[in-house]
Amino acid sequence: MPKSKATAALPETRTTPQNGAAAAEAALAVPSGYVLEEQVGHLIRRAHQRATAIFIGTIGDAQVTPTQYAALVKLYEAGELSQNHLGRLTAMDPATIQGVIRRLATRKLIAHRPDKSDKRRRYLSLTPAGRILVEGLVQNGPKVTQLTLGPLSAAEQQQLLALLKRIT
């Protein structure tokens, strides 16, 4: 059977009755001192899960996801934008922003039009319903942040936000 790129670099071990248990135990071993719950990626994922749950329960429209919210708010702030520019402003890759735009357009919260000089480019803007929705949702934005950061002191909140800005 051909090896994948990921397994091709791993040393091959053969299991025999004499070394089978030892091989299985070694395969399951993790580096000394490694604790998943202390790893940055795991902690950020857990914090993201918490922030998303708070967002969904607090923002005011259970159908609006955090990525959709980001797109709506940026369109509200900036007015008409190309889909590509909106993706850059909201730190979304092309596939993600395309899905976000499709779902918002289905709900008739945004409108789009082609660029007259470049048919590949689409310009996006909020519909009147989209503007009304954003005006209501942004009132709850600070509450989402307050609840998410609630376990931290004011100084810790500022420090966490500053540190997150440095690594993004």
Short mmCIF file of C-alpha atoms in Angstrom, two decimals:
data_model
loop_
_atom_site.label_atom_id
_atom_site.label_comp_id
_atom_site.label_asym_id
_atom_site.label_seq_id
_atom_site.Cartn_x
_atom_site.Cartn_y
_atom_site.Cartn_z
CA MET A 1 0.00 0.00 0.00
CA PRO A 2 1.45 3.45 -0.92
CA LYS A 3 2.32 5.78 1.93
CA SER A 4 0.89 9.27 2.22
CA LYS A 5 3.27 12.22 2.47
CA ALA A 6 2.47 12.45 6.18
CA THR A 7 3.30 8.83 6.93
CA ALA A 8 6.20 8.52 4.50
CA ALA A 9 8.46 10.44 6.87
CA LEU A 10 7.59 8.28 9.88
CA PRO A 11 9.89 5.37 10.71
CA GLU A 12 8.35 2.05 9.95
CA THR A 13 7.97 -0.35 12.88
CA ARG A 14 7.14 -3.99 12.61
CA THR A 15 5.04 -5.62 15.27
CA THR A 16 6.05 -9.05 16.41
CA PRO A 17 4.67 -11.00 19.33
CA GLN A 18 7.76 -10.05 21.35
CA ASN A 19 7.64 -6.29 20.73
CA GLY A 20 3.91 -5.72 19.97
CA ALA A 21 2.94 -4.29 23.36
CA ALA A 22 6.04 -2.09 23.53
CA ALA A 23 5.44 -0.79 19.99
CA ALA A 24 1.80 0.00 20.76
CA GLU A 25 2.81 1.80 23.96
CA ALA A 26 5.52 3.81 22.17
CA ALA A 27 3.10 4.81 19.42
CA LEU A 28 0.77 6.25 22.05
CA ALA A 29 3.47 8.10 23.99
CA VAL A 30 3.46 11.89 24.00
CA PRO A 31 6.49 14.06 24.66
CA SER A 32 7.38 14.37 28.32
CA GLY A 33 5.59 17.31 29.89
CA TYR A 34 3.15 17.78 27.01
CA VAL A 35 -0.33 18.62 28.25
CA LEU A 36 -2.94 19.31 25.58
CA GLU A 37 -4.89 21.64 27.83
CA GLU A 38 -1.84 23.92 28.10
CA GLN A 39 -1.21 24.25 24.34
CA VAL A 40 -1.90 27.61 22.72
CA GLY A 41 -3.94 26.22 19.82
CA HIS A 42 -6.17 24.22 22.15
CA LEU A 43 -6.69 27.20 24.46
CA ILE A 44 -7.45 29.57 21.58
CA ARG A 45 -9.94 27.06 20.14
CA ARG A 46 -11.66 26.76 23.54
CA ALA A 47 -11.75 30.55 23.93
CA HIS A 48 -13.18 30.81 20.40
CA GLN A 49 -15.90 28.29 21.25
CA ARG A 50 -16.81 30.32 24.33
CA ALA A 51 -16.81 33.61 22.42
CA THR A 52 -18.96 32.12 19.64
CA ALA A 53 -21.51 30.70 22.08
CA ILE A 54 -21.75 34.06 23.85
CA PHE A 55 -22.02 35.86 20.50
CA ILE A 56 -24.87 33.65 19.28
CA GLY A 57 -26.76 34.00 22.56
CA THR A 58 -26.26 37.75 22.86
CA ILE A 59 -25.95 39.46 19.48
CA GLY A 60 -29.68 39.53 18.80
CA ASP A 61 -30.10 37.33 15.71
CA ALA A 62 -29.32 33.64 16.11
CA GLN A 63 -28.96 33.30 12.32
CA VAL A 64 -26.05 35.75 12.12
CA THR A 65 -22.66 34.12 12.62
CA PRO A 66 -19.57 36.03 13.79
CA THR A 67 -18.17 36.05 10.24
CA GLN A 68 -21.46 37.32 8.81
CA TYR A 69 -21.56 39.98 11.51
CA ALA A 70 -18.05 41.12 10.59
CA ALA A 71 -19.05 41.43 6.92
CA LEU A 72 -22.24 43.32 7.75
CA VAL A 73 -20.50 45.75 10.09
CA LYS A 74 -17.69 46.46 7.60
CA LEU A 75 -20.24 47.13 4.83
CA TYR A 76 -22.11 49.42 7.21
CA GLU A 77 -18.93 51.32 8.09
CA ALA A 78 -17.41 51.52 4.61
CA GLY A 79 -20.39 51.48 2.28
CA GLU A 80 -20.06 49.65 -1.03
CA LEU A 81 -17.01 47.38 -1.27
CA SER A 82 -15.75 44.77 -3.67
CA GLN A 83 -16.12 41.22 -2.40
CA ASN A 84 -12.34 40.85 -2.48
CA HIS A 85 -11.78 44.02 -0.44
CA LEU A 86 -14.43 43.01 2.10
CA GLY A 87 -12.70 39.64 2.48
CA ARG A 88 -9.39 41.37 3.19
CA LEU A 89 -10.94 43.80 5.67
CA THR A 90 -12.58 40.96 7.60
CA ALA A 91 -9.62 38.53 7.34
CA MET A 92 -11.60 35.93 5.38
CA ASP A 93 -10.23 33.81 2.59
CA PRO A 94 -12.05 33.89 -0.79
CA ALA A 95 -14.02 30.68 -0.16
CA THR A 96 -15.21 31.85 3.25
CA ILE A 97 -16.25 35.34 2.14
CA GLN A 98 -18.06 33.83 -0.84
CA GLY A 99 -20.14 31.60 1.45
CA VAL A 100 -20.83 34.46 3.85
CA ILE A 101 -21.97 36.70 0.99
CA ARG A 102 -24.18 33.97 -0.47
CA ARG A 103 -25.96 33.43 2.88
CA LEU A 104 -26.41 37.17 3.50
CA ALA A 105 -27.74 37.69 -0.04
CA THR A 106 -30.20 34.81 0.46
CA ARG A 107 -31.54 36.67 3.50
CA LYS A 108 -31.67 39.85 1.36
CA LEU A 109 -29.35 41.67 3.76
CA ILE A 110 -26.85 42.60 1.06
CA ALA A 111 -27.07 43.42 -2.62
CA HIS A 112 -24.38 42.98 -5.23
CA ARG A 113 -23.66 44.40 -8.64
CA PRO A 114 -20.96 43.64 -11.21
CA ASP A 115 -18.14 46.08 -11.93
CA LYS A 116 -18.73 47.70 -15.32
CA SER A 117 -15.04 47.48 -16.26
CA ASP A 118 -14.27 44.04 -14.77
CA LYS A 119 -17.09 41.49 -14.89
CA ARG A 120 -15.21 39.23 -12.45
CA ARG A 121 -15.48 41.83 -9.67
CA ARG A 122 -18.66 42.20 -7.62
CA TYR A 123 -19.51 45.19 -5.49
CA LEU A 124 -21.49 44.62 -2.32
CA SER A 125 -23.67 46.91 -0.26
CA LEU A 126 -26.22 46.59 2.50
CA THR A 127 -29.88 46.53 1.62
CA PRO A 128 -32.25 48.66 3.73
CA ALA A 129 -33.07 45.50 5.72
CA GLY A 130 -29.35 44.87 6.21
CA ARG A 131 -28.78 48.42 7.49
CA ILE A 132 -31.64 48.10 9.97
CA LEU A 133 -30.34 44.73 11.19
CA VAL A 134 -26.78 46.02 11.67
CA GLU A 135 -28.01 49.09 13.56
CA GLY A 136 -29.73 46.76 16.02
CA LEU A 137 -26.94 44.18 16.28
CA VAL A 138 -24.08 46.61 16.93
CA GLN A 139 -25.88 47.74 20.08
CA ASN A 140 -25.17 44.24 21.47
CA GLY A 141 -21.54 44.01 20.29
CA PRO A 142 -20.04 45.53 23.44
CA LYS A 143 -22.09 43.13 25.59
CA VAL A 144 -20.59 40.16 23.71
CA THR A 145 -17.10 41.42 24.49
CA GLN A 146 -18.02 42.17 28.11
CA LEU A 147 -19.42 38.67 28.68
CA THR A 148 -16.57 36.95 26.86
CA LEU A 149 -13.91 38.76 28.87
CA GLY A 150 -15.96 38.74 32.08
CA PRO A 151 -13.75 36.32 34.04
CA LEU A 152 -10.80 38.72 33.66
CA SER A 153 -10.01 41.92 35.53
CA ALA A 154 -10.07 45.18 33.57
CA ALA A 155 -6.25 45.16 33.39
CA GLU A 156 -6.22 41.53 32.24
CA GLN A 157 -8.82 42.32 29.58
CA GLN A 158 -6.68 45.12 28.18
CA GLN A 159 -3.58 42.94 28.30
CA LEU A 160 -5.30 40.02 26.55
CA LEU A 161 -6.62 42.25 23.78
CA ALA A 162 -3.19 43.83 23.30
CA LEU A 163 -1.51 40.43 23.15
CA LEU A 164 -4.06 39.03 20.70
CA LYS A 165 -3.50 42.05 18.44
CA ARG A 166 0.22 41.36 18.50
CA ILE A 167 -0.15 37.74 17.33
CA THR A 168 -2.75 38.39 14.62
#
